[in-house]
GROMACS .gro file of C-alpha atoms in nm:
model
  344
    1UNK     CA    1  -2.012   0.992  -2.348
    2UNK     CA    2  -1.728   1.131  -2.141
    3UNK     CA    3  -1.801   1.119  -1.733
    4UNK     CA    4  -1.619   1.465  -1.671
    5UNK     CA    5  -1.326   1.605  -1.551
    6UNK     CA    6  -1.074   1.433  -1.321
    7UNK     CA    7  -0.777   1.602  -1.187
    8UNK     CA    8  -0.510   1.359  -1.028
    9UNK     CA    9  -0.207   1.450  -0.773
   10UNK     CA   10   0.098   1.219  -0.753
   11UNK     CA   11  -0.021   1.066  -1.121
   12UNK     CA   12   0.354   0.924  -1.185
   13UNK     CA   13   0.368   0.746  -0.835
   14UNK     CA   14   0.242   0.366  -0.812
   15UNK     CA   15  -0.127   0.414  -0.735
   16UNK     CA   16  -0.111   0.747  -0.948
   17UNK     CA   17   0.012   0.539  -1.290
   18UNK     CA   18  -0.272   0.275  -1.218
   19UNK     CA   19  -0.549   0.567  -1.135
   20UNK     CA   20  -0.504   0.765  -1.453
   21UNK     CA   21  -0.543   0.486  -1.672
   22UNK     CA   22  -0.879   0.361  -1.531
   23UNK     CA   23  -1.015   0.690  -1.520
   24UNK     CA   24  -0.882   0.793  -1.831
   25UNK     CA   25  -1.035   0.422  -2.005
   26UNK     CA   26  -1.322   0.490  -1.797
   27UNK     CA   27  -1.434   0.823  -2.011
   28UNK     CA   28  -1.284   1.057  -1.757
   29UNK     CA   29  -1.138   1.383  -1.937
   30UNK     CA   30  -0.773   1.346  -1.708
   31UNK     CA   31  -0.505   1.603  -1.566
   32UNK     CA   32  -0.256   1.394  -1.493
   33UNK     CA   33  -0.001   1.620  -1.170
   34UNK     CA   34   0.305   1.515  -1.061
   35UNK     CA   35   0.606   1.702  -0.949
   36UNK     CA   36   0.774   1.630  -1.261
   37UNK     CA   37   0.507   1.654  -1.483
   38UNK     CA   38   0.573   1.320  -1.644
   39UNK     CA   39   0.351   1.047  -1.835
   40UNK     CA   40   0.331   0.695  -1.856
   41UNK     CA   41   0.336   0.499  -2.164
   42UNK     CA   42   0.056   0.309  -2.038
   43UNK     CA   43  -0.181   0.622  -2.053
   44UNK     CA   44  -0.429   0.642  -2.296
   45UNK     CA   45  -0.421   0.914  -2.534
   46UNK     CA   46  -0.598   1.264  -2.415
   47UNK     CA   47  -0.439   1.254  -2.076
   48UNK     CA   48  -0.311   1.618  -1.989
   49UNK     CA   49   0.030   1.612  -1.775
   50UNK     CA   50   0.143   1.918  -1.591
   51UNK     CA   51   0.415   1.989  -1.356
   52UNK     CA   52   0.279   2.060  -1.021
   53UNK     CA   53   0.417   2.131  -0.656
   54UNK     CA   54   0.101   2.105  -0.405
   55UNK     CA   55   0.283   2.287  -0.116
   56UNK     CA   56   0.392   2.530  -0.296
   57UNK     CA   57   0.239   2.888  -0.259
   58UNK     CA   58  -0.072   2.911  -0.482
   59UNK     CA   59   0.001   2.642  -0.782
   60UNK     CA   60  -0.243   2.382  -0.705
   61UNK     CA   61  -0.515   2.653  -0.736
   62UNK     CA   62  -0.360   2.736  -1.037
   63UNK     CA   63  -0.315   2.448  -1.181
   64UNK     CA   64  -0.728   2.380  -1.103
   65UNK     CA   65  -0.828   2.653  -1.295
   66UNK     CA   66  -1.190   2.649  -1.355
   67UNK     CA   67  -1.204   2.283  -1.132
   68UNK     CA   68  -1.308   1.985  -1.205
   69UNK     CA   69  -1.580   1.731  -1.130
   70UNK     CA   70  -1.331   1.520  -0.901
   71UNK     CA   71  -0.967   1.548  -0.781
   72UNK     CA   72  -0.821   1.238  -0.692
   73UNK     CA   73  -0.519   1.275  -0.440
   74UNK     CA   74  -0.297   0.984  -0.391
   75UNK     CA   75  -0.055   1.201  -0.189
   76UNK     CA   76  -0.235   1.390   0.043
   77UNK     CA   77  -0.092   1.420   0.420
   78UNK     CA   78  -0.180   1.576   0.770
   79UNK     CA   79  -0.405   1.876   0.808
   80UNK     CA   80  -0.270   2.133   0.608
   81UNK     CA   81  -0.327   1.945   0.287
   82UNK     CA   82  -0.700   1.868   0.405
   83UNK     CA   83  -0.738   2.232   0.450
   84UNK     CA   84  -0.543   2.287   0.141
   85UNK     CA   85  -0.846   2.079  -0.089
   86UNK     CA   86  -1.142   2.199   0.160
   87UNK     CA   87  -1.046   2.549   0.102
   88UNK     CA   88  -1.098   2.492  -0.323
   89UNK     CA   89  -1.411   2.275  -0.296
   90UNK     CA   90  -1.629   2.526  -0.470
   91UNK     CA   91  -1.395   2.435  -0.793
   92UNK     CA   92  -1.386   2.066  -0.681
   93UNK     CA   93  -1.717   1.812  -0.697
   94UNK     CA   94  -1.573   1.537  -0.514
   95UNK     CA   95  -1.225   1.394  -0.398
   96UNK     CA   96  -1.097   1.060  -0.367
   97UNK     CA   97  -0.789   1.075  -0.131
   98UNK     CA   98  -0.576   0.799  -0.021
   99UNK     CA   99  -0.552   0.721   0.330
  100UNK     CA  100  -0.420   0.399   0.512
  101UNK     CA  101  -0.478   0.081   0.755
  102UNK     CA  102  -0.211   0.270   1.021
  103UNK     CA  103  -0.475   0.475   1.173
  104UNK     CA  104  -0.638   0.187   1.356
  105UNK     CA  105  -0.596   0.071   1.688
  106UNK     CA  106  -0.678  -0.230   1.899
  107UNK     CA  107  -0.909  -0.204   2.221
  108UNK     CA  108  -0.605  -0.155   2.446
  109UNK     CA  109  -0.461   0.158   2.250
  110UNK     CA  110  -0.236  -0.039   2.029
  111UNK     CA  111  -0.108   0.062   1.700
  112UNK     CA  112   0.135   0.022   1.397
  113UNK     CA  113   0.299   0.342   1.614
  114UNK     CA  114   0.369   0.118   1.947
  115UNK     CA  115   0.484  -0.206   1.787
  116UNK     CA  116   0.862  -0.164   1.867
  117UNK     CA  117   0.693  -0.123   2.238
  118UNK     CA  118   0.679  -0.431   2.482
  119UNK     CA  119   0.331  -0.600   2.424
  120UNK     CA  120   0.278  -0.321   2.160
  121UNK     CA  121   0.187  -0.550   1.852
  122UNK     CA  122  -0.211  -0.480   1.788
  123UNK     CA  123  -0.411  -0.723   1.819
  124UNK     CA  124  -0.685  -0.628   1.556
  125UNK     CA  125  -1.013  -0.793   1.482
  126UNK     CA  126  -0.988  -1.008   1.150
  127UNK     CA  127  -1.098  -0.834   0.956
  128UNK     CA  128  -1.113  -0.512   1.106
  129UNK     CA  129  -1.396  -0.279   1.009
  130UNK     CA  130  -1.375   0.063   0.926
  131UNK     CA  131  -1.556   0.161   1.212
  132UNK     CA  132  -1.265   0.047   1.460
  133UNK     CA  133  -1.125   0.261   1.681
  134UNK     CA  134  -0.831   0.450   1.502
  135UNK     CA  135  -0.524   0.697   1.697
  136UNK     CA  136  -0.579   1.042   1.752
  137UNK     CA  137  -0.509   1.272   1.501
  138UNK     CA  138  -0.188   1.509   1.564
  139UNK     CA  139   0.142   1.588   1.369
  140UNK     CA  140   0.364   1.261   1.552
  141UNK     CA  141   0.376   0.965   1.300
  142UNK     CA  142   0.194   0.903   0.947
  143UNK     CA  143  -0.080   0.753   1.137
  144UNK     CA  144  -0.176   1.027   1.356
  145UNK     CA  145  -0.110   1.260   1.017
  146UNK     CA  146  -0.342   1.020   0.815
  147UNK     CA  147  -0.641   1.051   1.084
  148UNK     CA  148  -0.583   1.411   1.069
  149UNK     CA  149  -0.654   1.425   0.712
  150UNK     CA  150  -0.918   1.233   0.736
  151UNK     CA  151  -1.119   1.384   1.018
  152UNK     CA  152  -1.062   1.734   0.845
  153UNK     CA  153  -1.144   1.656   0.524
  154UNK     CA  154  -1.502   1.462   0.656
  155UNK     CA  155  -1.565   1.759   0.871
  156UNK     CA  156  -1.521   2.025   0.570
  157UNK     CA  157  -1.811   2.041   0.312
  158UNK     CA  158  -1.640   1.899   0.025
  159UNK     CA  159  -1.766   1.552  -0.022
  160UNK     CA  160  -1.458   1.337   0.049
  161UNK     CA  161  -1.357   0.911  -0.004
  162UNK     CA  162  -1.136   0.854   0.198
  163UNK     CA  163  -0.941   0.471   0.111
  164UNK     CA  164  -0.748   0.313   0.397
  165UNK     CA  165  -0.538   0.125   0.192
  166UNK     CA  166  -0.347  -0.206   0.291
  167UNK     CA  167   0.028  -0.320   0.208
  168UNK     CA  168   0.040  -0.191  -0.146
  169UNK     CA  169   0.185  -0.419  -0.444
  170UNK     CA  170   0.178  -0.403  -0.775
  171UNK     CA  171   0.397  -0.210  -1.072
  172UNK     CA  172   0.621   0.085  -0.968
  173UNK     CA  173   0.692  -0.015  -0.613
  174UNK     CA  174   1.001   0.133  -0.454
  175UNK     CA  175   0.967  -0.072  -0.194
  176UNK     CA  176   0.813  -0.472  -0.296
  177UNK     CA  177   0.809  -0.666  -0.023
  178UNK     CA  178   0.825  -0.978  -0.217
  179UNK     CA  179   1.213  -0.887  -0.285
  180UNK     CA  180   1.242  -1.083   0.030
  181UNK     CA  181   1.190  -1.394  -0.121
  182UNK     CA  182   1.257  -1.339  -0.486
  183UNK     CA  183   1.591  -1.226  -0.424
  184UNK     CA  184   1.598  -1.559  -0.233
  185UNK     CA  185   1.525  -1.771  -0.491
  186UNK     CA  186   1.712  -1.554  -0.758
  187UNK     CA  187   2.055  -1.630  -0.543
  188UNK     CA  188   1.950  -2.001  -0.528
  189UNK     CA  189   1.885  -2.001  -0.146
  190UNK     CA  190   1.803  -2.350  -0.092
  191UNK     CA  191   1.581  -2.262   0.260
  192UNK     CA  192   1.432  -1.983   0.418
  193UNK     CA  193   1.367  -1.951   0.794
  194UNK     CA  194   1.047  -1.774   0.894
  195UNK     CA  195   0.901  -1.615   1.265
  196UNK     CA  196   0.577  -1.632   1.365
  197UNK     CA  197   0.509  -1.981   1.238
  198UNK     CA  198   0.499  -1.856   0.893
  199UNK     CA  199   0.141  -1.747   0.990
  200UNK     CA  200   0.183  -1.355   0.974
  201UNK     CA  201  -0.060  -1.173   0.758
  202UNK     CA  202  -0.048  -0.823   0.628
  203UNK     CA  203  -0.358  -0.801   0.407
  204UNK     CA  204  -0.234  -0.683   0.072
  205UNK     CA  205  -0.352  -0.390  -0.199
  206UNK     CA  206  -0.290  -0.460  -0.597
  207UNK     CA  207  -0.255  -0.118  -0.724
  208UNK     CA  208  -0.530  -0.233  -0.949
  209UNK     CA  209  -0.796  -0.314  -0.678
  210UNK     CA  210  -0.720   0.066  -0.524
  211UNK     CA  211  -0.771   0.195  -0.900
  212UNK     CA  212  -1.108   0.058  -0.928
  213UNK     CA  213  -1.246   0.160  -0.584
  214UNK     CA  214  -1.099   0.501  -0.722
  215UNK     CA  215  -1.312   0.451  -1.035
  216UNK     CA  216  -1.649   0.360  -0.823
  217UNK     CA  217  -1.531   0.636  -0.562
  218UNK     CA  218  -1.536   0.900  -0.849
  219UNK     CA  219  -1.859   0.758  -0.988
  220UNK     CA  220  -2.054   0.793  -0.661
  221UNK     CA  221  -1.934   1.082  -0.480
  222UNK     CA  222  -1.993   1.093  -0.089
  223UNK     CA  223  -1.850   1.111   0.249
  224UNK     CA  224  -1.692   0.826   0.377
  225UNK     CA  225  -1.423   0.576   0.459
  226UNK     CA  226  -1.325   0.270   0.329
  227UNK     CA  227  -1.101  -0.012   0.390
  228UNK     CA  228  -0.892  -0.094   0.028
  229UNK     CA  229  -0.779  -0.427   0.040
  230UNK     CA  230  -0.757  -0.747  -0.198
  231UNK     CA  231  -0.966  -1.017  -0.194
  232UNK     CA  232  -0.739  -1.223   0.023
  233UNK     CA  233  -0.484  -1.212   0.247
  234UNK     CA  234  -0.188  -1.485   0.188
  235UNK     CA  235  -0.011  -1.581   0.478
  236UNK     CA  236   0.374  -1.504   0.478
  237UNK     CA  237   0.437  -1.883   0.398
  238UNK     CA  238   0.158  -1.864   0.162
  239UNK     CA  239   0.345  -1.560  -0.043
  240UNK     CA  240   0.693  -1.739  -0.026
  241UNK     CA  241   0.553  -2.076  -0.167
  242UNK     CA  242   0.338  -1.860  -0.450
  243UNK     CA  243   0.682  -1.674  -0.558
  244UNK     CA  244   0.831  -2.044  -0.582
  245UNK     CA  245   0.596  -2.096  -0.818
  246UNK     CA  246   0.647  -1.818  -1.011
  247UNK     CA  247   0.974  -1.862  -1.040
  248UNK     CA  248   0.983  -2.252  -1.093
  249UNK     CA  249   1.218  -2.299  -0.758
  250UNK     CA  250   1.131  -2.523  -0.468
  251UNK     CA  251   1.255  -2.417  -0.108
  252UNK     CA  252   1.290  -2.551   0.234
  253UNK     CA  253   1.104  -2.388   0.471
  254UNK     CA  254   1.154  -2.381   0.836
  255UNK     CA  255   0.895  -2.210   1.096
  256UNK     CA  256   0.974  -2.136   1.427
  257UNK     CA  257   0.708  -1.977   1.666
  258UNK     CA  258   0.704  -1.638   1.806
  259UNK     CA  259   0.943  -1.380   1.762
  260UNK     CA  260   1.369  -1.439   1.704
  261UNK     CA  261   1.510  -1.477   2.046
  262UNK     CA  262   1.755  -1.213   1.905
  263UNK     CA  263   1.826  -1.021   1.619
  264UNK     CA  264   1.567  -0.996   1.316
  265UNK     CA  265   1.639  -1.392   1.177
  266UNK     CA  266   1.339  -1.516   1.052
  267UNK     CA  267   1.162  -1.205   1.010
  268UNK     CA  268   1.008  -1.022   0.660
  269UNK     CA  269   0.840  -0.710   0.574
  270UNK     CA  270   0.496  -0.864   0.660
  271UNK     CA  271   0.558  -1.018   1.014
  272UNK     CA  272   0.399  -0.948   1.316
  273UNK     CA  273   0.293  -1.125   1.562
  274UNK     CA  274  -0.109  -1.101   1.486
  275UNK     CA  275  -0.296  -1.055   1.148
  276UNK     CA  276  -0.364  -0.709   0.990
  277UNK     CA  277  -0.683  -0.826   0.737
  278UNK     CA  278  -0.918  -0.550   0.652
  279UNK     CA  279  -1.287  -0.579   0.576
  280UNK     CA  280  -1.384  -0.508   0.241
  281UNK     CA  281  -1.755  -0.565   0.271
  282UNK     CA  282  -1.853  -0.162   0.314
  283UNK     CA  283  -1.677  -0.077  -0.029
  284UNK     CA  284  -1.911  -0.377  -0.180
  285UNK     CA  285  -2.205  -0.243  -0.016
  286UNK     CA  286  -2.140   0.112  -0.081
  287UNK     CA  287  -1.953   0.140  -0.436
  288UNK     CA  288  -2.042  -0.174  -0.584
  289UNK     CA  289  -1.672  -0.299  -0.574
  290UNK     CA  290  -1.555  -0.636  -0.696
  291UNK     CA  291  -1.147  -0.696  -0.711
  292UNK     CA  292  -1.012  -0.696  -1.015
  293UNK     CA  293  -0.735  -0.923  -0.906
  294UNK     CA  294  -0.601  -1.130  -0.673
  295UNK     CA  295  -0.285  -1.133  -0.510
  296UNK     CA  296  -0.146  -1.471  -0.642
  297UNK     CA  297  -0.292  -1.413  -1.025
  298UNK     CA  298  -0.088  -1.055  -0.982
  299UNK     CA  299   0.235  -1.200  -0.865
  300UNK     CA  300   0.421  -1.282  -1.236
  301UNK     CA  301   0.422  -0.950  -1.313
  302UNK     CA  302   0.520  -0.844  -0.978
  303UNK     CA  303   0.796  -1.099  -0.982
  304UNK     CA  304   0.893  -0.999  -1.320
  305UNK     CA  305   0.972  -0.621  -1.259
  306UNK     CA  306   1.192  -0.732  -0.941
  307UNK     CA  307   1.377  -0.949  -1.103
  308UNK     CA  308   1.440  -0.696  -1.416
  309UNK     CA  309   1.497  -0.454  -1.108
  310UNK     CA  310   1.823  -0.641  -0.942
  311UNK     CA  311   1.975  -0.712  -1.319
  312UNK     CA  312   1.994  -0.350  -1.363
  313UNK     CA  313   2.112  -0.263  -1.012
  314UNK     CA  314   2.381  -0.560  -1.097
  315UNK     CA  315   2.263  -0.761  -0.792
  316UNK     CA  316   2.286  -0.488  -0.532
  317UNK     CA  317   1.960  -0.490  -0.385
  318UNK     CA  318   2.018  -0.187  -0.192
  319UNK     CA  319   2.058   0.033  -0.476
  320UNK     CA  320   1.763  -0.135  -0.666
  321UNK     CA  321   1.571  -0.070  -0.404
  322UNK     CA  322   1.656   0.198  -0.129
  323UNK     CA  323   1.355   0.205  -0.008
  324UNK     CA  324   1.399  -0.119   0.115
  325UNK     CA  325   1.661  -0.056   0.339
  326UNK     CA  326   1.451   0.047   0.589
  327UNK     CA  327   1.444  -0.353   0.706
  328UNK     CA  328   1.751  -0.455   0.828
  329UNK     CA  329   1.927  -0.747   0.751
  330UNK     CA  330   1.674  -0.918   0.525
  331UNK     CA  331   1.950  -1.143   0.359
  332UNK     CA  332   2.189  -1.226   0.618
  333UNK     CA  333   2.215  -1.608   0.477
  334UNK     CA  334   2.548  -1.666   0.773
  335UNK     CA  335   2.316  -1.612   1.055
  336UNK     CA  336   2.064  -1.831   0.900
  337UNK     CA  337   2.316  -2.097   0.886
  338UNK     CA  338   2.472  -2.083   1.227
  339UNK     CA  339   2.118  -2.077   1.330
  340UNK     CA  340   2.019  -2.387   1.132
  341UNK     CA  341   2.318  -2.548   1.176
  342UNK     CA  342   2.271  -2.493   1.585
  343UNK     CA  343   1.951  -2.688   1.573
  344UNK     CA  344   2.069  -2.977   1.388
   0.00000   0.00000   0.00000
């Protein structure tokens, strides 16, 4: 017996891919939107694409139609796009929209927005709840555009998940953090130097995990918010030893504490000086959830589509990846070794 109609923005992005196919597997009757109105060959049959462009004039209430029982928005950003879906909720039942972990803040103001500050690192509870304190809503960074969202879409009558998600991974990622040690061990990189004691945790989300709170989320529509998150979060020395692994290499690795003295050396996409682990227990409580993976049994595949990544870009991770080029100076192997070779 089918559960209804489902109507999905962003369905070719990463979470998108992974949220149709649930639903769709689930019983869900699926419109699958994207901007290019593409598919996926992992789609079950019966999924509808359609071409769709949410800001412009008119289309998504177009595209809606008659409605549907839930509309699932993995792309949805700021104010104008909460009003956007508030203003259709007599076609929609419920929505599941995609938020994220930058809205919170520590007791002293601190945020993902003031870590280039001095002292501006958070220093979060571990794990935080979702009832921390989060920045005020405005137009100024993704944060503040996030809690915007969020606080419109909550105050509007349309019943509204709302899933803070963590450092997504999975299939599809433009931007994989574990490049920074694949790549490592792909070029043969007999050590690796890492900040923060290797300690640095940035709790993160399989694109599975985030599909099946979307799945519980659609099944038990409400008004809330809740963290999205896997089951644990791997330390940064924890995630280069696990890619070793995977790859059947065995590096060196050498910790120093605190931050580089200068320069980013020994710094990754997931370091910071304190932990970032988000508390998963309300989304038990509330929808039932239990992970569907972990981050270490996800990590072949993850590895896999990297590596198949850089053969195709012929080794140039930059144009693999662009969207990785937002960290500088992730494999600058002569400063490691001026460094290393400074300390003996």
């Amino acid at each position: 017996m089918g559960k209804g109609t489902a109507f999905v923005i962003g369905a070719t992005g990463q979470i998108g891919r992974a949220a149709v196919r649930v639903l769709a597997e689930d019983g869900w009757e699926v419109r699958a939107a994207s901007r290019g109105g593409g598919s996926d060959p992992g789609w079950p049959d019966g999924v509808r694409p359609l071409a769709l462009d949410r800001d412009a004039d008119g289309e998504l209430a177009a595209a809606l139609g008659d409605g549907c029982d839930v509309l699932v928005d993995m792309v949805a950003y700021g104010g104008g796009h909460a009003r956007q879906l508030a203003a259709l909720g007599d076609r929609i039942g419920s929505a599941v929209v995609i938020s994220s972990g930058a809205v919170y803040e520590d007791d002293r103001g601190r945020s993902f927005d003031t870590q280039g500050e001095p002292d501006g690192s958070p220093r979060y509870p571990v794990p935080i709840p979702e009832s921390l304190a989060t920045v005020a809503p405005g137009d100024r960074t993704y944060g503040t555009r996030k809690i915007q969202l969020e606080r419109e879409l909550l105050a509007s009558a349309l019943p509204s998940t709302l899933l803070r998600a963590g450092a997504v991974h999975g299939p599809h990622c433009r931007s994989p953090r574990e490049l920074f040690f694949v790549k490592r061990a792909l070029d043969r990189r007999p050590v690796r130097v890492l900040a923060h004691g290797g300690a640095s945790r940035f709790h993160p989300a399989h694109v599975a995990n985030i599909a099946e709170l979307i799945r519980l989320a659609a099944l038990r529509p409400g008004s809330r918010v809740l963290n999205a998150a896997d089951p644990q979060a791997p330390t940064v020395a924890e995630i280069g030893a696990a890619v070793d692994e995977v790859l059947g290499v065995r590096s060196e690795t050498v910790l120093f504490d605190g931050a580089p003295e200068e320069g980013t050396l020994g710094l990754t996409p997931w370091s910071a000086p304190h932990s970032v682990v988000y508390d998963m227990a309300a989304a038990e409580r509330e929808l039932g959830y239990r992970p569907v993976t972990g981050y270490v049994e996800s990590l072949p595949a993850t590895v896999a589509s990297i590596a198949e990544r850089l053969g195709e870009g012929g080794g140039d991770w930059r144009e693999a990846f662009p969207g990785m080029a937002k960290y500088p100076d992730l494999f600058d192997y002569a400063a490691e070794d001026a460094w290393l070779a400074a300390r003996g």
